[in-house]
Tab-separated table of C-alpha atoms in Angstrom:
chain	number	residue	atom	x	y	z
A	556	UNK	CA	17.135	-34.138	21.969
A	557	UNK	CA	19.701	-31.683	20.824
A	558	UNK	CA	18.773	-28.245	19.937
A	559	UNK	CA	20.618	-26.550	17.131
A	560	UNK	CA	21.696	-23.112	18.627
A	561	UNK	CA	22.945	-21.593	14.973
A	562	UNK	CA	19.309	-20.545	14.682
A	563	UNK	CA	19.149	-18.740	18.369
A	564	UNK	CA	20.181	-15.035	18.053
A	565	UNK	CA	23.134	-14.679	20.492
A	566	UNK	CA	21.889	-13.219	23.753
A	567	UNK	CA	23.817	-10.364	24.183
A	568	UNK	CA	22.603	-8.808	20.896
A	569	UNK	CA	19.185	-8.679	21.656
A	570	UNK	CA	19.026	-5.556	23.737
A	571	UNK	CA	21.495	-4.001	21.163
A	572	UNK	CA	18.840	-4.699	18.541
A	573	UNK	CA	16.349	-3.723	20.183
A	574	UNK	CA	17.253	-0.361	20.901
A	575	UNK	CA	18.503	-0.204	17.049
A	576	UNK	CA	15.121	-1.165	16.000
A	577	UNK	CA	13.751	1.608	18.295
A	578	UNK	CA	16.006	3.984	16.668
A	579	UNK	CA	14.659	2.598	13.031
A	580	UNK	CA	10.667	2.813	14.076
A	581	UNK	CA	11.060	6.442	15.037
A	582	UNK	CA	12.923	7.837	11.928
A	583	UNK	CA	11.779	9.029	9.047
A	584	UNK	CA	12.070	5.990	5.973
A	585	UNK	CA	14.046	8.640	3.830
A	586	UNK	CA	16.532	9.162	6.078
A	587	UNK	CA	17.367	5.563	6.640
A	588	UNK	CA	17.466	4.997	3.078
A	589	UNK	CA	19.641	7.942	2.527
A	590	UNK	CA	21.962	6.932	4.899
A	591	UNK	CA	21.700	3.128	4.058
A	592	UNK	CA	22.737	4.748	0.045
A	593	UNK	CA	25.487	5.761	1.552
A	594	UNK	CA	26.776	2.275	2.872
A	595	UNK	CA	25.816	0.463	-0.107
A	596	UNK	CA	24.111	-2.389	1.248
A	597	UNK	CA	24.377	-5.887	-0.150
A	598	UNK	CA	22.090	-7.711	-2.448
A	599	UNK	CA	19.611	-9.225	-0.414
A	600	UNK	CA	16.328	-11.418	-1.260
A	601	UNK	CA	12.711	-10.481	0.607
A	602	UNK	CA	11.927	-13.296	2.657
A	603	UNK	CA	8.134	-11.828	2.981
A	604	UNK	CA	7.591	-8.894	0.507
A	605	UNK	CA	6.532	-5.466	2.767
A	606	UNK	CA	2.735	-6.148	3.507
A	607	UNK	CA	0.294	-4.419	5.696
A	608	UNK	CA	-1.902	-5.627	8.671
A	609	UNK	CA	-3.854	-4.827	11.738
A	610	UNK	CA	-2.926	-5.360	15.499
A	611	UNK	CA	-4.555	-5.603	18.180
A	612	UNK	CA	-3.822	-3.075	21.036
A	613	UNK	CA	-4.309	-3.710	24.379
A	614	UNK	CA	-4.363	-1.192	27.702
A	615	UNK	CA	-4.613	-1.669	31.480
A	616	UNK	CA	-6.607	1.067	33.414
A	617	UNK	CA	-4.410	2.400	35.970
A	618	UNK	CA	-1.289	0.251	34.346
A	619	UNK	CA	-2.603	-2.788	36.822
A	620	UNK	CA	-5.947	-3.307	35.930
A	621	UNK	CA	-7.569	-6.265	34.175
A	622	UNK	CA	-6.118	-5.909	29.970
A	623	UNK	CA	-8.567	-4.673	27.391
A	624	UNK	CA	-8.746	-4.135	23.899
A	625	UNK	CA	-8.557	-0.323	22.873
A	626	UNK	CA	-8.439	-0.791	19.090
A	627	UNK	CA	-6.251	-1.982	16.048
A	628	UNK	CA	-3.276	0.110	14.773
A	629	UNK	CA	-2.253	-0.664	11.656
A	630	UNK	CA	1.364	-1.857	10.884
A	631	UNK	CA	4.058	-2.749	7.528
A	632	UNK	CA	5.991	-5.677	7.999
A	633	UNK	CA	8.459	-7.043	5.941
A	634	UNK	CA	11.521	-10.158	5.791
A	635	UNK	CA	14.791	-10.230	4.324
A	636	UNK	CA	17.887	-12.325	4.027
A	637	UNK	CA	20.995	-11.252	2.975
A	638	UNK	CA	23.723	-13.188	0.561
A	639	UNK	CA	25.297	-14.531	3.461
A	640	UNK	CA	22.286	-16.274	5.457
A	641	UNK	CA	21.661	-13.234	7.900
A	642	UNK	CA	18.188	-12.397	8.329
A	643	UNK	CA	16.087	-9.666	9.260
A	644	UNK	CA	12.668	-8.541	10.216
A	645	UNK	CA	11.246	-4.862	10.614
A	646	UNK	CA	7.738	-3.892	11.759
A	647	UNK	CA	6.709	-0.373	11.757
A	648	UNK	CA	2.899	1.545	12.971
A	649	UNK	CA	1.377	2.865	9.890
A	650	UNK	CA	1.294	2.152	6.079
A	651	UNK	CA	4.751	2.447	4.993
A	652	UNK	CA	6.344	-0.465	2.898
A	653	UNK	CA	8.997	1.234	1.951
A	654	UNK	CA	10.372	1.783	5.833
A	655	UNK	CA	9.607	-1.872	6.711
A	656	UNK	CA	11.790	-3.231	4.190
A	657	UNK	CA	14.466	-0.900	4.995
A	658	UNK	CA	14.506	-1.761	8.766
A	659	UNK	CA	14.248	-5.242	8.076
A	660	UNK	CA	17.420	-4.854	5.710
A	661	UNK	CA	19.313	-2.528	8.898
A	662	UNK	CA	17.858	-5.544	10.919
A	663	UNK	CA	20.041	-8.319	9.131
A	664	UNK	CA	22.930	-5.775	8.218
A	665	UNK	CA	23.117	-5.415	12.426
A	666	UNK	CA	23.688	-9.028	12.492
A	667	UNK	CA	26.040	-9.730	9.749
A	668	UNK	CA	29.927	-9.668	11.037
A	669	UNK	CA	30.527	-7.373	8.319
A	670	UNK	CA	28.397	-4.868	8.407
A	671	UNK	CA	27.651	-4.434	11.798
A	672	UNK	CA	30.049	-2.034	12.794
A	673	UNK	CA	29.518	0.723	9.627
A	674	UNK	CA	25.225	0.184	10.105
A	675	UNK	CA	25.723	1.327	14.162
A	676	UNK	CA	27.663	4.483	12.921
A	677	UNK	CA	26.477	5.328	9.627
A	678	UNK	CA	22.944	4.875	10.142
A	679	UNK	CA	21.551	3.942	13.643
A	680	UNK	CA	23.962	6.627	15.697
A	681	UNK	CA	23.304	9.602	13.441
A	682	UNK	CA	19.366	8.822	13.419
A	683	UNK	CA	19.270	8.119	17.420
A	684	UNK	CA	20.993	12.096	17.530
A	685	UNK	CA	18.563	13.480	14.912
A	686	UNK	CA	15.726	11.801	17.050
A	687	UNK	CA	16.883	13.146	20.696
A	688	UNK	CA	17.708	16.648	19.495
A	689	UNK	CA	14.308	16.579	18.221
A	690	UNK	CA	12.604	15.604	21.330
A	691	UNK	CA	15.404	17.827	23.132
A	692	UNK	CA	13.779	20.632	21.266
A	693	UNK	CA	9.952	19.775	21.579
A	694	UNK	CA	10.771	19.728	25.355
A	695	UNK	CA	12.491	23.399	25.565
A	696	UNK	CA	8.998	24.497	23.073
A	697	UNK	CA	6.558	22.344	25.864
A	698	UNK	CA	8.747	23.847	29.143
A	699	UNK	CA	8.821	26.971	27.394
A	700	UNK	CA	4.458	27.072	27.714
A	701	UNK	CA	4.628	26.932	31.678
A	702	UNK	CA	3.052	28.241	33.871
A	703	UNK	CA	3.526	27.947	37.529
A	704	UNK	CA	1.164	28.842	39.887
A	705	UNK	CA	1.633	29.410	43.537
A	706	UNK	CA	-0.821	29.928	46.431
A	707	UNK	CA	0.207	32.989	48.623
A	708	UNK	CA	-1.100	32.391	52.031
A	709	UNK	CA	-2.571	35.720	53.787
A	710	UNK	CA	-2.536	36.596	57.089
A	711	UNK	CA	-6.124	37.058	57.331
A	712	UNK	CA	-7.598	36.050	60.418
């Protein structure tokens, strides 16, 4: 039996994906459609219109522990395809349709030959700097809180 490849994602895009995706999930929806305005995407068709569900979440006490189920979180989904066959899929915690469909549509963009390049620089670059000088700066506000305490010995008897 022959497998038809065309429909595998190539293998060295998946971790570059991934960490776009990351990117996506932790930005604000109006920022990635203001900077996705500014690319003027291409037409594209919704493959599964932005809908919302529940997960399950699991946890492991001690991080080896026997898995249990903590609670649901809910999540957006959403599926697109553009003009010329790419597809993409973006899943984001909370209620937001609007940012689903918009990382689904980076999603695709990130695959398409075309686009690829403009979507890393435009979009997922300035959004992964907006992100780490944010947690750059809750980190100087949480180191700022320290305290350090320190046990002076005596030379009592």
């Amino acid at each position: 039996m022959h497998a038809d490849t065309q429909n595998f994602p190539d293998q060295a895009a998946i971790p570059r994906r991934r960490a776009a995706m990351a990117v996506l999930a932790a930005s604000d929806a109006a920022a990635i459609d203001a900077r996705l305005d500014a690319l003027a995407p291409p037409a594209f068709t919704l493959l599964r219109e932005p809908e919302q569900g529940l997960v399950m979440l699991r946890g492991r006490i001690g991080g080896d522990g026997a898995a249990f189920n903590v609670g649901e979180a809910t999540v957006s989904r959403a599926a697109v395809r553009l003009a010329s066959g790419e597809v993409g899929f973006g899943y984001t915690l909370g209620r937001d349709r609007t940012k689903a469909r918009l990382i689904a549509l980076c999603d695709a963009l990130l695959q398409s030959a075309d686009y690829a390049a403009a979507v890393e620089a435009e979009v997922i670059a300035p959004l992964r700097t907006e992100i780490d000088a944010a947690r750059a700066e809750q980190a100087a506000q949480t180191a700022a809180t320290k305290v350090d305490f320190y046990t002076l010995v005596r030379g009592e008897g």
